[in-house]
Coordinates of C-alpha atoms in Angstrom, one line a residue:
X1 CA -0.1 0.1 0.0
X2 CA 1.3 3.6 -1.0
X3 CA 1.6 5.9 2.1
X4 CA 2.5 9.8 1.8
X5 CA 5.3 9.3 2.9
X6 CA 7.1 6.6 0.8
X7 CA 6.5 9.0 -1.8
X8 CA 8.1 11.2 -0.5
X9 CA 11.2 9.0 -0.4
X10 CA 13.8 7.9 -3.1
X11 CA 15.0 4.0 -3.3
X12 CA 18.1 3.2 -5.4
X13 CA 17.9 -0.4 -6.7
X14 CA 21.4 -2.0 -8.8
X15 CA 21.6 -3.7 -11.1
X16 CA 18.4 -2.7 -12.0
X17 CA 18.8 -4.1 -16.1
X18 CA 16.7 -7.1 -15.4
X19 CA 16.6 -10.1 -13.1
X20 CA 16.1 -9.6 -9.5
X21 CA 17.0 -5.6 -9.7
X22 CA 14.4 -4.8 -12.4
X23 CA 11.8 -6.1 -10.1
X24 CA 12.8 -4.7 -6.7
X25 CA 12.6 -1.6 -8.7
X26 CA 9.0 -2.3 -10.5
X27 CA 8.3 -3.2 -6.9
X28 CA 9.3 -0.3 -4.9
X29 CA 8.2 2.0 -7.2
X30 CA 4.6 0.1 -6.8
X31 CA 5.1 0.3 -3.1
X32 CA 5.4 4.6 -3.4
X33 CA 8.8 5.0 -3.6
X34 CA 10.5 7.0 -7.0
X35 CA 13.2 5.1 -7.6
X36 CA 17.1 5.5 -9.3
X37 CA 17.7 2.5 -11.1
X38 CA 21.0 1.7 -12.0
X39 CA 21.4 0.0 -15.4
X40 CA 24.8 -0.3 -17.6
X41 CA 23.1 0.8 -20.9
X42 CA 20.4 3.7 -21.6
X43 CA 18.2 0.7 -23.6
X44 CA 17.5 -1.1 -20.6
X45 CA 16.9 2.0 -19.3
X46 CA 14.5 3.2 -21.6
X47 CA 12.8 -0.2 -21.1
X48 CA 12.1 0.0 -17.1
X49 CA 11.6 3.4 -17.2
X50 CA 7.5 5.2 -15.7
X51 CA 6.6 8.2 -13.7
X52 CA 8.6 6.9 -10.5
X53 CA 11.3 4.7 -12.2
X54 CA 13.8 7.4 -12.6
X55 CA 16.9 4.8 -14.8
X56 CA 20.8 6.4 -14.3
X57 CA 23.7 4.8 -15.6
X58 CA 25.5 3.3 -13.1
X59 CA 28.4 1.1 -13.6
X60 CA 29.6 0.7 -9.7
X61 CA 33.2 0.1 -10.4
X62 CA 33.0 3.7 -12.0
X63 CA 34.0 6.3 -9.7
X64 CA 32.6 8.9 -11.2
X65 CA 29.0 7.1 -12.1
X66 CA 29.3 6.7 -8.0
X67 CA 29.5 10.7 -8.1
X68 CA 26.9 12.0 -10.2
X69 CA 24.1 9.7 -8.1
X70 CA 25.5 11.2 -5.2
X71 CA 25.1 14.4 -6.9
X72 CA 21.7 13.1 -8.2
X73 CA 20.4 12.5 -4.6
X74 CA 21.4 15.3 -3.0
X75 CA 19.9 17.9 -5.9
X76 CA 17.0 15.8 -5.7
X77 CA 14.4 18.2 -7.5
X78 CA 11.6 16.9 -5.3
X79 CA 13.5 17.0 -2.4
X80 CA 13.1 14.0 -1.5
X81 CA 15.6 12.2 1.0
X82 CA 16.9 8.8 0.2
X83 CA 15.4 6.2 2.3
X84 CA 16.5 3.0 1.4
X85 CA 19.9 1.5 -0.9
X86 CA 19.1 -2.0 -2.9
X87 CA 22.7 -3.5 -3.7
X88 CA 21.8 -5.8 -6.4
X89 CA 24.4 -5.3 -9.0
X90 CA 27.0 -8.3 -9.6
X91 CA 28.2 -10.8 -12.0
X92 CA 28.8 -14.6 -11.4
X93 CA 32.4 -16.0 -12.8
X94 CA 31.8 -19.3 -12.7
X95 CA 35.2 -22.1 -12.7
X96 CA 37.7 -24.2 -10.8
X97 CA 40.4 -22.3 -8.5
X98 CA 42.9 -23.4 -10.2
X99 CA 41.2 -22.6 -13.8
X100 CA 40.4 -18.7 -13.3
X101 CA 42.7 -16.4 -13.7
X102 CA 43.0 -13.4 -11.6
X103 CA 41.7 -11.0 -14.1
X104 CA 39.0 -13.3 -13.4
X105 CA 39.2 -13.0 -9.8
X106 CA 39.7 -9.4 -10.0
X107 CA 36.9 -8.7 -11.5
X108 CA 34.4 -10.4 -9.7
X109 CA 35.4 -8.6 -6.8
X110 CA 35.6 -5.4 -8.4
X111 CA 31.7 -5.9 -8.9
X112 CA 31.0 -7.6 -6.4
X113 CA 32.6 -6.3 -3.6
X114 CA 34.4 -3.5 -4.1
X115 CA 31.8 -1.9 -6.1
X116 CA 29.3 -2.0 -3.6
X117 CA 31.5 -0.8 -0.7
X118 CA 32.5 2.1 -3.2
X119 CA 28.8 2.5 -3.0
X120 CA 27.9 1.9 0.3
X121 CA 30.3 5.3 1.1
X122 CA 29.3 7.6 -0.7
X123 CA 25.5 7.3 0.2
X124 CA 26.3 6.3 3.7
X125 CA 26.3 10.2 5.1
X126 CA 23.5 10.6 3.3
X127 CA 21.6 7.5 4.9
X128 CA 22.9 8.5 8.1
X129 CA 20.7 11.1 8.2
X130 CA 18.1 10.1 6.8
X131 CA 18.3 7.3 9.4
X132 CA 17.5 4.8 6.4
X133 CA 18.6 1.4 5.1
X134 CA 20.7 -0.6 3.3
X135 CA 19.9 -4.1 1.6
X136 CA 22.9 -6.2 0.5
X137 CA 22.1 -8.9 -2.0
X138 CA 24.4 -12.1 -1.0
X139 CA 23.7 -15.5 -2.0
X140 CA 23.2 -18.7 -0.6
X141 CA 27.0 -19.0 -2.0
X142 CA 28.0 -16.8 0.8
X143 CA 26.9 -19.4 3.3
X144 CA 28.1 -22.4 1.3
X145 CA 30.8 -22.1 -1.4
X146 CA 30.2 -25.2 -3.8
X147 CA 32.8 -26.3 -6.5
X148 CA 33.3 -24.3 -9.1
X149 CA 32.3 -21.5 -7.4
X150 CA 35.4 -20.4 -5.4
X151 CA 35.2 -16.8 -7.1
X152 CA 31.5 -16.2 -6.9
X153 CA 31.2 -17.3 -3.0
X154 CA 34.2 -15.7 -2.0
X155 CA 33.0 -12.0 -3.6
X156 CA 29.7 -13.2 -1.5
X157 CA 31.3 -14.8 1.5
X158 CA 33.1 -10.9 1.8
X159 CA 29.7 -8.9 1.4
X160 CA 28.2 -11.2 4.3
X161 CA 30.8 -10.1 6.7
X162 CA 30.6 -6.4 5.0
X163 CA 27.1 -6.5 5.6
X164 CA 27.7 -7.7 9.9
X165 CA 30.6 -5.4 10.5
X166 CA 28.8 -2.2 9.0
X167 CA 25.1 -3.5 10.9
X168 CA 27.2 -3.4 13.9
X169 CA 29.2 -0.3 13.4
X170 CA 25.6 2.2 12.3
X171 CA 22.4 1.0 13.5
X172 CA 23.1 2.3 16.8
X173 CA 22.2 5.5 14.9
X174 CA 19.3 4.4 13.3
X175 CA 20.8 3.0 9.9
X176 CA 19.1 -0.9 9.3
X177 CA 21.2 -3.0 7.6
X178 CA 19.9 -6.6 6.1
X179 CA 21.3 -9.3 4.2
X180 CA 19.1 -10.3 0.9
X181 CA 19.9 -14.2 0.4
X182 CA 18.5 -15.6 -2.4
X183 CA 18.7 -19.7 -4.0
X184 CA 18.1 -20.5 -6.8
X185 CA 16.2 -17.4 -8.9
X186 CA 15.5 -17.7 -12.3
X187 CA 17.2 -14.9 -14.2
X188 CA 19.5 -14.3 -16.9
X189 CA 22.7 -14.0 -14.7
X190 CA 22.8 -17.7 -15.0
X191 CA 23.3 -17.1 -18.7
X192 CA 25.8 -15.2 -18.4
X193 CA 27.5 -17.2 -16.1
X194 CA 27.2 -20.0 -18.3
X195 CA 28.6 -17.5 -21.7
X196 CA 31.6 -16.6 -18.5
X197 CA 31.8 -20.9 -17.8
X198 CA 32.7 -21.3 -21.5
X199 CA 34.6 -18.7 -22.3
X200 CA 36.8 -20.1 -19.3
X201 CA 36.6 -23.5 -20.0
X202 CA 38.4 -22.1 -23.5
X203 CA 42.0 -21.9 -21.6
X204 CA 42.0 -25.0 -19.7
X205 CA 44.7 -26.8 -20.9
X206 CA 43.8 -31.0 -22.3
X207 CA 44.7 -32.4 -18.3
X208 CA 42.5 -29.9 -16.8
X209 CA 40.0 -30.9 -19.3
X210 CA 39.8 -34.4 -18.2
X211 CA 39.9 -33.2 -14.5
X212 CA 37.1 -31.2 -14.8
X213 CA 34.7 -32.9 -16.8
X214 CA 32.1 -33.8 -14.5
X215 CA 32.3 -30.8 -12.7
X216 CA 31.9 -28.8 -15.5
X217 CA 28.9 -30.9 -16.8
X218 CA 27.3 -30.7 -13.4
X219 CA 27.7 -27.0 -13.4
X220 CA 25.5 -26.8 -16.5
X221 CA 22.9 -28.9 -15.6
X222 CA 22.8 -27.3 -12.4
X223 CA 22.5 -23.7 -14.2
X224 CA 19.5 -25.3 -16.3
X225 CA 17.6 -26.1 -13.2
X226 CA 18.3 -22.8 -11.6
X227 CA 17.1 -21.5 -15.0
X228 CA 13.8 -24.0 -15.0
X229 CA 13.1 -24.6 -11.7
X230 CA 14.4 -21.5 -9.6
X231 CA 12.2 -18.8 -8.2
X232 CA 10.8 -16.0 -10.6
X233 CA 12.2 -12.2 -9.6
X234 CA 9.1 -11.4 -9.0
X235 CA 8.9 -12.9 -5.9
X236 CA 12.5 -12.0 -4.4
X237 CA 10.9 -8.3 -5.3
X238 CA 8.4 -9.2 -3.1
X239 CA 10.6 -10.8 -0.3
X240 CA 12.9 -7.2 -0.9
X241 CA 10.2 -5.1 -0.1
X242 CA 9.0 -7.1 3.4
X243 CA 12.3 -5.8 4.0
X244 CA 12.1 -2.4 3.2
X245 CA 8.8 -1.4 3.9
X246 CA 9.2 -3.9 7.9
X247 CA 9.1 -1.3 11.1
X248 CA 12.3 -3.2 12.5
X249 CA 13.9 -5.4 9.6
X250 CA 15.4 -8.4 10.2
X251 CA 18.9 -8.8 9.9
X252 CA 18.6 -11.0 7.5
X253 CA 15.9 -12.7 4.5
X254 CA 16.2 -16.0 2.5
X255 CA 14.6 -16.1 -0.3
X256 CA 13.0 -19.9 -1.7
X257 CA 13.1 -22.6 0.2
X258 CA 16.7 -23.5 -1.3
X259 CA 17.9 -20.4 1.0
X260 CA 16.6 -20.7 4.0
X261 CA 17.6 -24.5 3.6
X262 CA 21.8 -23.8 2.6
X263 CA 21.5 -21.0 5.4
X264 CA 21.2 -23.1 8.0
X265 CA 22.9 -26.4 6.8
X266 CA 26.8 -24.8 7.8
X267 CA 24.9 -24.8 11.2
X268 CA 24.2 -28.6 11.9
X269 CA 26.4 -30.0 9.1
X270 CA 30.2 -31.0 9.4
X271 CA 32.0 -29.5 6.3
X272 CA 32.9 -33.6 5.7
X273 CA 29.5 -34.3 5.5
X274 CA 28.5 -31.1 3.4
X275 CA 31.5 -32.3 1.3
X276 CA 30.1 -35.8 0.2
X277 CA 26.7 -34.2 0.0
X278 CA 27.9 -31.6 -2.4
X279 CA 29.8 -34.1 -4.2
X280 CA 26.9 -36.7 -4.9
X281 CA 24.7 -33.7 -5.5
X282 CA 27.4 -33.2 -8.7
X283 CA 27.4 -36.6 -9.5
X284 CA 24.1 -36.8 -10.4
X285 CA 23.7 -33.9 -12.1
X286 CA 26.5 -34.6 -14.4
X287 CA 24.3 -37.6 -15.2
X288 CA 21.6 -35.4 -16.5
X289 CA 24.6 -34.3 -19.1
X290 CA 25.7 -37.2 -20.5

């Protein structure tokens, strides 16, 4: 339900070109916020623009883009304060640790960690003044690091730590920090992840191809399963809306049954048992692609 208070407030959603980010921008606009939707291309912005969704060209690794966004918030023509930052922008670079180049590791962290931190740091003075909230979209990969997901999970684990530290630093001053933990969501991040994995596979030596053949088949089957069986971006956006609008939000909201399961599992299962379970799952997935 829209309230007069919400209509007078701004929300920023990064990575709003597609998937969870786009659906979240639409949902928060319906909730009554004026949404500054971070997109990489003007054509993406044209597709999402509406009376309450204002596309902003935003590459979170670009300092000039971040500075322009801060200026846009400060000079809002309607005088609306910034209430919400949804850090959703991210990439998925998936390959075995042995195979993935350091440039790919750096790219994963530049977008999914350092870009998020840069945006938080730039906007935090404003959010402190408005007693706003920060929502960081992490992943079940930030709770359980599966084979082939080393770089992606490392970045998500890092954002788990950043979120916890930030929450303990700023909640005494009225800023809520919330972790959003999706499981399988049907988005085109799956497609881009498959494309990145294929590019990396092309650089493998023949020995590496043999070593990781089963793992590669399992990864493809898993990604196809995410696209086929994952919850919709709109479902994820509804959870994010709940966290945004809660009077006293929880520190974490999970999305999907697997999101809840993988968040809880490391607390009750030993590392060795979890290794065996994931190895068995990979064997079953690899069988699908034979």
